[in-house]
């Protein structure tokens, strides 16, 4: 086992999965090469995803609250938006974080190669560096962490900067007068919120009958209500039949399920219909790696591919395509390579939508329980009964626990409301530790905070919530 | 319409609670596909389907108690189609309820998705083209092979599903094996007398109508927990013998395909690399500890609130696994006879080596286990059966009329049943692990039968509820079945006590070995006229020698002497049976 620690490993892709894997490998004493086309590690998450979008969403929230402040007796003049400065602030956030990763990488003596990798065989990579030079490098183990890219819909392909994917949207080239967001998933709603806050009139088109498909409807409802006020319109059961570049805008033909059609010209269109795995690595066919359905690379619970010397982690191996899942997988893969008996076997992976209000959930959802015919008990605590939510003037939130009726174990947690993303971690911990409703209700939560709603939801399960009066039945 | 009934799950398992049903009306099932989880006394087991087709009607609900033989669901008669099988094989998630939402991939959608992307499909597809083959199916728990006694088909024979095609002698019994395919036999791949393994190809088919059982889905959970456990012990012993570490020998989990569609990251059960198992109530570090110790955390019972599994629970379970493995290694097992190296017998003359076929090997294994487990003591006694013999001769025609033979064994069955009621500890078993004595509320007695295949012990059930004539008839039938190799393994299970009669051959006494997990066995030797000192003179009396071997862990010597005396007196004064029995 100890000889595994002197292994020479390569990680292809410097995203949250890749750099977490590389750093842990280095910490375990392996000699590590990290290959990525960017100047520093970070990947989509830091350069064109989670981080820049959160910076912009922070600004969006500020703008929204400045409007709401009128109700509290504070009135601001209309904001002046210096787009160049906003952009550079966002870019500084990215630079600061990716630069930090570069330093961490050096401190750990990870060999960072700026370039792209191709397989020559199961243990050899041909690396084309950004400066044009090429090099063949041999490794004991290779970890594929190439991530994913925005999915492209052929019918919505136009060669104009007005047509954007999530990366284009985050570039924030201007504040368009009107924006069509195709896809009511979390990326579309987050970026739509940013543009709406900056003054753009946003139209969201979603093919399915609800926003955020997969999430429980009662969690989506408060968000939907608020977005209806922020956005021009939310068109459900609707697809974009065609788009046409008209020079000064893009004409979109929107087709509803009932057959009705409408045409409208938008200044910009944001396509956010999902992501596709980056599994087309040159030379991969020279290895034993196999791809499964939807092009994801096939792996076992140790994240090992069909080729024993190659592991794969993150978006490229499957859903959910989330940075925190990738990092955990990256660490598990490296531990497996080091010879530890480990497996990727979480009981819960949290999902967070950083809109306002935020929507977050983990573990079992009501939708899933229904589909599997699982008997559950649901305990909901409405934020209208939370002191902290009232002080924030955000009473629309809700916290719910999904519990096993027999064991009273917490199986799932769902939260909608301001700051839900921060709060969901308690739910994940409860599920991972196999906490019972009584464990949650007997844990003292600080007052006055939104976190009390988790405790009170557990009290609701026992019918004894302090801030909700429920008359006794019968 | 075909019915799927709950199959035999193993010895002494007659029913279970339905924990989870994995099919719904409209779902496509294939032979071998897991369709439900059943909690029996012993463990939670996944039950594979023995039928293929589209589910029509479900006859049970989750939470129901289900008996062996009960109808679970019906399927339409249509044969499973290969593409559907592919889709099913690729889907690790079993649930397919009718109220599926749009975000959930239905099997049909999955198919089109994989077609559009032109993905290479599972290997089961090409297997159907140009005919099929029939492989030896799973015959039961722990039965991995058998000797082909008789083959009932040859090239050109037409076979249909369910038609018996061969007789196979396994450790337990001779069984008829039905075909699972339909068509014309093209090529027979086996010969009579051969040893055949489960999964081995028996014959190939000409016709293309073969309903080839699809490959089990990858990562399909092991069917029987106890089987998995056994496999693990065997595996540990094997790698130890090879001098490897588990690391070197243990292949990592097989890669698994991810589902075709996935809209939001909520369905953890479908995440790449994770099986669709419900979240286990154990903290992450406890789950990791289980992995490090090589324990399947799903087999560990948690002692905490809500079944939460603690570090201690995992360690204790690992310990029990280990001690079981050590004792298993110490006990001579099939193929692992721990005996010193044999000399070269050929040095001193010609020898012939014959394989230890089914029954012989099983007998060796079983008796060695009994001998190693039970501290044996044998108690001898004699019964004066002079009067009984007269009664026997008188009533013999009555038994004959009914189709049986009034033998001493038949009478001994009745006598023992009565004795076991008076002395219940002789009708018990020891559960050492739980430190409990299992008293059986039924009396079923095995009778050792000498056949040309070796020693077989058919069991007569509920002996206490039958009269001697009925017992005589049943005994004759079972003996006939035994000689004709028609005994099913079920006929030899569930005994609580055993009688072995060597009187037909001779001898004055012997020390039988207790038929584990029973705790006592009665041996009968040849009865003979002996002089008995009665009322001041010797009289010629017919004396039956009795030998009782018992498990001294449970039964004290004095009790055994009393028990055997009771039996002897019952033979001497049959009236005792009606007074006390």
CSV table of N, CA and C in Angstrom, one decimal, chain A residues 257-357:
chain,number,residue,atom,x,y,z
A,257,UNK,N,-47.5,24.5,-26.0
A,257,UNK,CA,-47.9,23.1,-26.2
A,257,UNK,C,-49.3,23.0,-26.9
A,258,UNK,N,-50.1,24.0,-26.6
A,258,UNK,CA,-51.5,24.0,-27.2
A,258,UNK,C,-51.4,24.4,-28.6
A,259,UNK,N,-50.3,24.6,-29.2
A,259,UNK,CA,-50.2,24.9,-30.6
A,259,UNK,C,-50.1,26.4,-30.9
A,260,UNK,N,-50.4,27.2,-30.0
A,260,UNK,CA,-50.4,28.6,-30.2
A,260,UNK,C,-48.9,29.1,-30.4
A,261,UNK,N,-48.8,30.1,-31.2
A,261,UNK,CA,-47.4,30.6,-31.5
A,261,UNK,C,-47.4,32.1,-31.3
A,262,UNK,N,-46.2,32.6,-30.9
A,262,UNK,CA,-46.0,34.0,-30.9
A,262,UNK,C,-44.6,34.3,-31.3
A,263,UNK,N,-44.5,35.5,-32.0
A,263,UNK,CA,-43.1,35.9,-32.4
A,263,UNK,C,-42.8,37.2,-31.7
A,264,UNK,N,-41.5,37.3,-31.4
A,264,UNK,CA,-41.0,38.5,-30.7
A,264,UNK,C,-39.6,38.7,-31.0
A,265,UNK,N,-39.2,39.9,-31.0
A,265,UNK,CA,-37.8,40.2,-31.2
A,265,UNK,C,-37.1,40.6,-29.9
A,266,UNK,N,-36.0,39.9,-29.7
A,266,UNK,CA,-35.2,40.1,-28.4
A,266,UNK,C,-33.8,40.7,-28.8
A,267,UNK,N,-33.3,41.5,-27.9
A,267,UNK,CA,-32.0,42.0,-28.1
A,267,UNK,C,-30.9,40.9,-27.9
A,268,UNK,N,-31.2,40.1,-27.0
A,268,UNK,CA,-30.3,38.9,-26.8
A,268,UNK,C,-31.0,37.7,-26.4
A,269,UNK,N,-30.4,36.5,-26.7
A,269,UNK,CA,-31.0,35.2,-26.3
A,269,UNK,C,-30.0,34.5,-25.5
A,270,UNK,N,-30.4,33.9,-24.4
A,270,UNK,CA,-29.5,33.1,-23.5
A,270,UNK,C,-30.0,31.7,-23.6
A,271,UNK,N,-29.2,30.8,-24.1
A,271,UNK,CA,-29.6,29.4,-24.2
A,271,UNK,C,-29.0,28.6,-23.0
A,272,UNK,N,-29.9,28.1,-22.1
A,272,UNK,CA,-29.4,27.4,-20.9
A,272,UNK,C,-30.3,26.1,-20.8
A,273,UNK,N,-30.0,25.2,-21.7
A,273,UNK,CA,-30.8,24.0,-21.7
A,273,UNK,C,-30.1,22.7,-21.2
A,274,UNK,N,-29.1,23.0,-20.4
A,274,UNK,CA,-28.3,21.8,-19.8
A,274,UNK,C,-26.9,21.8,-20.3
A,275,UNK,N,-26.2,20.8,-19.8
A,275,UNK,CA,-24.8,20.7,-20.1
A,275,UNK,C,-24.4,19.4,-20.6
A,276,UNK,N,-23.3,19.3,-21.4
A,276,UNK,CA,-22.9,18.0,-22.0
A,276,UNK,C,-21.5,17.7,-21.5
A,277,UNK,N,-21.3,16.4,-21.2
A,277,UNK,CA,-19.9,16.0,-20.7
A,277,UNK,C,-18.8,16.2,-21.8
A,278,UNK,N,-17.7,16.6,-21.3
A,278,UNK,CA,-16.5,16.7,-22.2
A,278,UNK,C,-15.8,15.4,-22.3
A,279,UNK,N,-16.4,14.4,-22.9
A,279,UNK,CA,-15.8,13.1,-22.9
A,279,UNK,C,-15.0,12.8,-24.2
A,280,UNK,N,-15.0,13.8,-25.1
A,280,UNK,CA,-14.3,13.5,-26.4
A,280,UNK,C,-12.8,14.0,-26.3
A,281,UNK,N,-12.1,13.2,-25.5
A,281,UNK,CA,-10.7,13.6,-25.3
A,281,UNK,C,-9.9,12.9,-26.4
A,282,UNK,N,-9.0,13.6,-27.2
A,282,UNK,CA,-8.3,12.9,-28.3
A,282,UNK,C,-7.6,11.7,-27.8
A,283,UNK,N,-7.7,10.6,-28.5
A,283,UNK,CA,-6.9,9.4,-28.2
A,283,UNK,C,-7.5,8.6,-27.2
A,284,UNK,N,-8.7,9.0,-26.6
A,284,UNK,CA,-9.3,8.1,-25.6
A,284,UNK,C,-9.6,6.7,-26.1
A,285,UNK,N,-9.8,6.6,-27.4
A,285,UNK,CA,-10.1,5.3,-28.0
A,285,UNK,C,-9.0,4.4,-27.9
A,286,UNK,N,-7.8,4.9,-27.6
A,286,UNK,CA,-6.6,4.0,-27.5
A,286,UNK,C,-6.5,3.4,-26.1
A,287,UNK,N,-7.5,3.8,-25.2
A,287,UNK,CA,-7.5,3.2,-23.9
A,287,UNK,C,-8.7,2.3,-23.7
A,288,UNK,N,-8.9,1.8,-22.5
A,288,UNK,CA,-10.0,0.9,-22.3
A,288,UNK,C,-11.2,1.7,-21.8
A,289,UNK,N,-11.1,3.0,-21.7
A,289,UNK,CA,-12.2,3.8,-21.2
A,289,UNK,C,-13.5,3.7,-22.0
A,290,UNK,N,-14.6,3.5,-21.4
A,290,UNK,CA,-15.8,3.4,-22.1
A,290,UNK,C,-16.8,4.4,-21.7
A,291,UNK,N,-17.6,4.9,-22.7
A,291,UNK,CA,-18.6,5.9,-22.4
A,291,UNK,C,-19.9,5.2,-22.3
A,292,UNK,N,-20.8,5.7,-21.4
A,292,UNK,CA,-22.1,5.1,-21.3
A,292,UNK,C,-23.1,5.9,-21.9
A,293,UNK,N,-24.3,5.9,-21.4
A,293,UNK,CA,-25.4,6.7,-22.0
A,293,UNK,C,-25.1,8.2,-21.9
A,294,UNK,N,-25.6,9.0,-22.8
A,294,UNK,CA,-25.5,10.4,-22.9
A,294,UNK,C,-24.0,10.8,-22.9
A,295,UNK,N,-23.2,9.9,-23.2
A,295,UNK,CA,-21.8,10.3,-23.4
A,295,UNK,C,-20.9,10.4,-22.1
A,296,UNK,N,-21.6,10.1,-20.9
A,296,UNK,CA,-20.8,10.1,-19.7
A,296,UNK,C,-19.8,9.0,-19.7
A,297,UNK,N,-18.6,9.2,-19.1
A,297,UNK,CA,-17.6,8.1,-19.0
A,297,UNK,C,-18.1,7.2,-17.8
A,298,UNK,N,-18.0,5.9,-18.1
A,298,UNK,CA,-18.5,4.9,-17.2
A,298,UNK,C,-17.4,4.7,-16.1
A,299,UNK,N,-17.9,4.7,-14.8
A,299,UNK,CA,-17.0,4.4,-13.7
A,299,UNK,C,-17.6,3.6,-12.7
A,300,UNK,N,-16.9,3.0,-11.8
A,300,UNK,CA,-17.4,2.2,-10.7
A,300,UNK,C,-17.4,3.1,-9.4
A,301,UNK,N,-17.7,2.5,-8.3
A,301,UNK,CA,-17.9,3.4,-7.1
A,301,UNK,C,-16.5,3.9,-6.6
A,302,UNK,N,-15.4,3.4,-7.1
A,302,UNK,CA,-14.1,4.0,-6.8
A,302,UNK,C,-13.7,5.0,-7.9
A,303,UNK,N,-14.6,5.3,-8.8
A,303,UNK,CA,-14.4,6.3,-9.9
A,303,UNK,C,-13.4,5.8,-10.9
A,304,UNK,N,-13.2,4.5,-10.9
A,304,UNK,CA,-12.3,3.9,-11.9
A,304,UNK,C,-13.1,3.5,-13.1
A,305,UNK,N,-12.4,3.8,-14.3
A,305,UNK,CA,-13.1,3.5,-15.5
A,305,UNK,C,-12.8,2.1,-15.9
A,306,UNK,N,-13.3,1.7,-17.1
A,306,UNK,CA,-13.1,0.3,-17.5
A,306,UNK,C,-11.6,0.1,-17.8
A,307,UNK,N,-10.8,1.1,-17.9
A,307,UNK,CA,-9.4,1.0,-18.0
A,307,UNK,C,-8.8,1.2,-16.6
A,308,UNK,N,-8.1,0.1,-16.0
A,308,UNK,CA,-7.8,0.1,-14.6
A,308,UNK,C,-6.8,1.3,-14.2
A,309,UNK,N,-6.0,1.8,-15.2
A,309,UNK,CA,-5.1,2.9,-14.8
A,309,UNK,C,-5.7,4.2,-14.9
A,310,UNK,N,-7.0,4.3,-15.4
A,310,UNK,CA,-7.6,5.6,-15.6
A,310,UNK,C,-8.9,5.8,-14.8
A,311,UNK,N,-8.9,6.9,-14.1
A,311,UNK,CA,-10.1,7.2,-13.2
A,311,UNK,C,-10.8,8.4,-13.9
A,312,UNK,N,-12.0,8.7,-13.5
A,312,UNK,CA,-12.7,9.8,-14.1
A,312,UNK,C,-13.7,10.4,-13.0
A,313,UNK,N,-13.8,11.7,-12.9
A,313,UNK,CA,-14.6,12.3,-11.8
A,313,UNK,C,-15.3,13.5,-12.4
A,314,UNK,N,-16.3,13.9,-11.6
A,314,UNK,CA,-17.0,15.2,-11.9
A,314,UNK,C,-18.1,15.1,-13.0
A,315,UNK,N,-18.3,16.2,-13.7
A,315,UNK,CA,-19.4,16.3,-14.7
A,315,UNK,C,-19.2,15.3,-15.8
A,316,UNK,N,-18.0,14.8,-16.0
A,316,UNK,CA,-17.8,13.9,-17.2
A,316,UNK,C,-18.2,12.5,-16.9
A,317,UNK,N,-18.5,12.2,-15.6
A,317,UNK,CA,-19.0,10.9,-15.3
A,317,UNK,C,-20.5,10.9,-15.0
A,318,UNK,N,-21.1,12.0,-14.9
A,318,UNK,CA,-22.6,12.0,-14.7
A,318,UNK,C,-23.2,13.0,-13.8
A,319,UNK,N,-24.5,13.0,-13.7
A,319,UNK,CA,-25.2,13.9,-12.9
A,319,UNK,C,-25.1,13.5,-11.4
A,320,UNK,N,-25.3,14.4,-10.5
A,320,UNK,CA,-25.6,15.8,-10.8
A,320,UNK,C,-24.2,16.5,-11.1
A,321,UNK,N,-24.3,17.4,-12.1
A,321,UNK,CA,-23.1,18.1,-12.5
A,321,UNK,C,-22.9,19.3,-11.6
A,322,UNK,N,-22.3,19.0,-10.5
A,322,UNK,CA,-22.1,20.1,-9.4
A,322,UNK,C,-20.7,20.0,-8.9
A,323,UNK,N,-20.2,21.2,-8.7
A,323,UNK,CA,-18.8,21.3,-8.3
A,323,UNK,C,-18.5,20.5,-7.0
A,324,UNK,N,-19.4,20.6,-6.0
A,324,UNK,CA,-19.2,19.9,-4.7
A,324,UNK,C,-19.2,18.4,-4.9
A,325,UNK,N,-20.0,17.9,-5.8
A,325,UNK,CA,-20.0,16.5,-6.1
A,325,UNK,C,-18.6,16.1,-6.7
A,326,UNK,N,-18.1,16.9,-7.7
A,326,UNK,CA,-16.9,16.7,-8.3
A,326,UNK,C,-15.7,16.7,-7.4
A,327,UNK,N,-15.7,17.6,-6.4
A,327,UNK,CA,-14.5,17.7,-5.5
A,327,UNK,C,-14.5,16.4,-4.6
A,328,UNK,N,-15.7,16.0,-4.2
A,328,UNK,CA,-15.8,14.8,-3.3
A,328,UNK,C,-15.3,13.6,-4.1
A,329,UNK,N,-15.8,13.5,-5.4
A,329,UNK,CA,-15.4,12.4,-6.2
A,329,UNK,C,-13.9,12.4,-6.4
A,330,UNK,N,-13.3,13.6,-6.6
A,330,UNK,CA,-11.9,13.7,-6.9
A,330,UNK,C,-11.1,13.2,-5.7
A,331,UNK,N,-11.5,13.5,-4.5
A,331,UNK,CA,-10.8,13.0,-3.3
A,331,UNK,C,-11.0,11.5,-3.2
A,332,UNK,N,-12.2,11.0,-3.4
A,332,UNK,CA,-12.4,9.6,-3.3
A,332,UNK,C,-11.5,8.8,-4.3
A,333,UNK,N,-11.5,9.4,-5.6
A,333,UNK,CA,-10.7,8.7,-6.6
A,333,UNK,C,-9.2,8.6,-6.2
A,334,UNK,N,-8.7,9.7,-5.7
A,334,UNK,CA,-7.3,9.7,-5.3
A,334,UNK,C,-7.0,8.8,-4.1
A,335,UNK,N,-8.0,8.8,-3.1
A,335,UNK,CA,-7.8,7.8,-2.0
A,335,UNK,C,-7.8,6.4,-2.5
A,336,UNK,N,-8.7,6.1,-3.5
A,336,UNK,CA,-8.7,4.8,-4.1
A,336,UNK,C,-7.4,4.4,-4.8
A,337,UNK,N,-6.9,5.4,-5.5
A,337,UNK,CA,-5.6,5.2,-6.1
A,337,UNK,C,-4.5,4.9,-5.1
A,338,UNK,N,-4.6,5.6,-4.0
A,338,UNK,CA,-3.6,5.5,-2.9
A,338,UNK,C,-3.7,4.1,-2.2
A,339,UNK,N,-4.8,3.4,-2.6
A,339,UNK,CA,-4.9,2.0,-2.0
A,339,UNK,C,-5.9,2.0,-0.8
A,340,UNK,N,-6.5,3.1,-0.5
A,340,UNK,CA,-7.5,3.0,0.6
A,340,UNK,C,-8.8,2.4,0.1
A,341,UNK,N,-9.4,1.7,1.0
A,341,UNK,CA,-10.7,1.1,0.7
A,341,UNK,C,-11.8,2.2,0.8
A,342,UNK,N,-12.1,2.8,-0.3
A,342,UNK,CA,-13.1,3.9,-0.2
A,342,UNK,C,-14.1,3.7,-1.4
A,343,UNK,N,-15.2,4.4,-1.3
A,343,UNK,CA,-16.2,4.4,-2.4
A,343,UNK,C,-16.9,5.7,-2.3
A,344,UNK,N,-17.4,6.1,-3.5
A,344,UNK,CA,-18.3,7.3,-3.5
A,344,UNK,C,-19.7,6.9,-3.1
A,345,UNK,N,-20.1,7.2,-1.9
A,345,UNK,CA,-21.4,6.7,-1.4
A,345,UNK,C,-22.0,7.7,-0.5
A,346,UNK,N,-22.2,8.9,-1.0
A,346,UNK,CA,-22.9,9.9,-0.1
A,346,UNK,C,-24.4,9.5,0.1
A,347,UNK,N,-24.9,9.9,1.2
A,347,UNK,CA,-26.4,9.7,1.4
A,347,UNK,C,-27.1,10.9,0.9
A,348,UNK,N,-26.5,12.0,0.7
A,348,UNK,CA,-27.2,13.2,0.2
A,348,UNK,C,-26.2,14.1,-0.5
A,349,UNK,N,-26.6,14.7,-1.6
A,349,UNK,CA,-25.8,15.7,-2.3
A,349,UNK,C,-26.7,16.9,-2.4
A,350,UNK,N,-26.3,18.0,-1.8
A,350,UNK,CA,-27.2,19.2,-1.8
A,350,UNK,C,-27.2,19.8,-3.2
A,351,UNK,N,-28.4,20.4,-3.5
A,351,UNK,CA,-28.6,21.2,-4.7
A,351,UNK,C,-29.1,22.5,-4.3
A,352,UNK,N,-28.4,23.6,-4.9
A,352,UNK,CA,-28.8,24.9,-4.5
A,352,UNK,C,-29.0,25.7,-5.7
A,353,UNK,N,-30.2,26.5,-5.8
A,353,UNK,CA,-30.4,27.4,-6.9
A,353,UNK,C,-30.3,28.8,-6.2
A,354,UNK,N,-29.3,29.6,-6.8
A,354,UNK,CA,-29.0,30.9,-6.1
A,354,UNK,C,-29.8,32.0,-6.6
A,355,UNK,N,-31.1,31.8,-6.8
A,355,UNK,CA,-32.0,32.9,-7.2
A,355,UNK,C,-32.4,33.6,-5.9
A,356,UNK,N,-33.3,34.5,-6.0
A,356,UNK,CA,-33.8,35.2,-4.8
A,356,UNK,C,-35.3,35.1,-4.8
A,357,UNK,N,-35.9,34.3,-4.0
A,357,UNK,CA,-35.3,33.5,-2.9
A,357,UNK,C,-34.5,32.3,-3.4
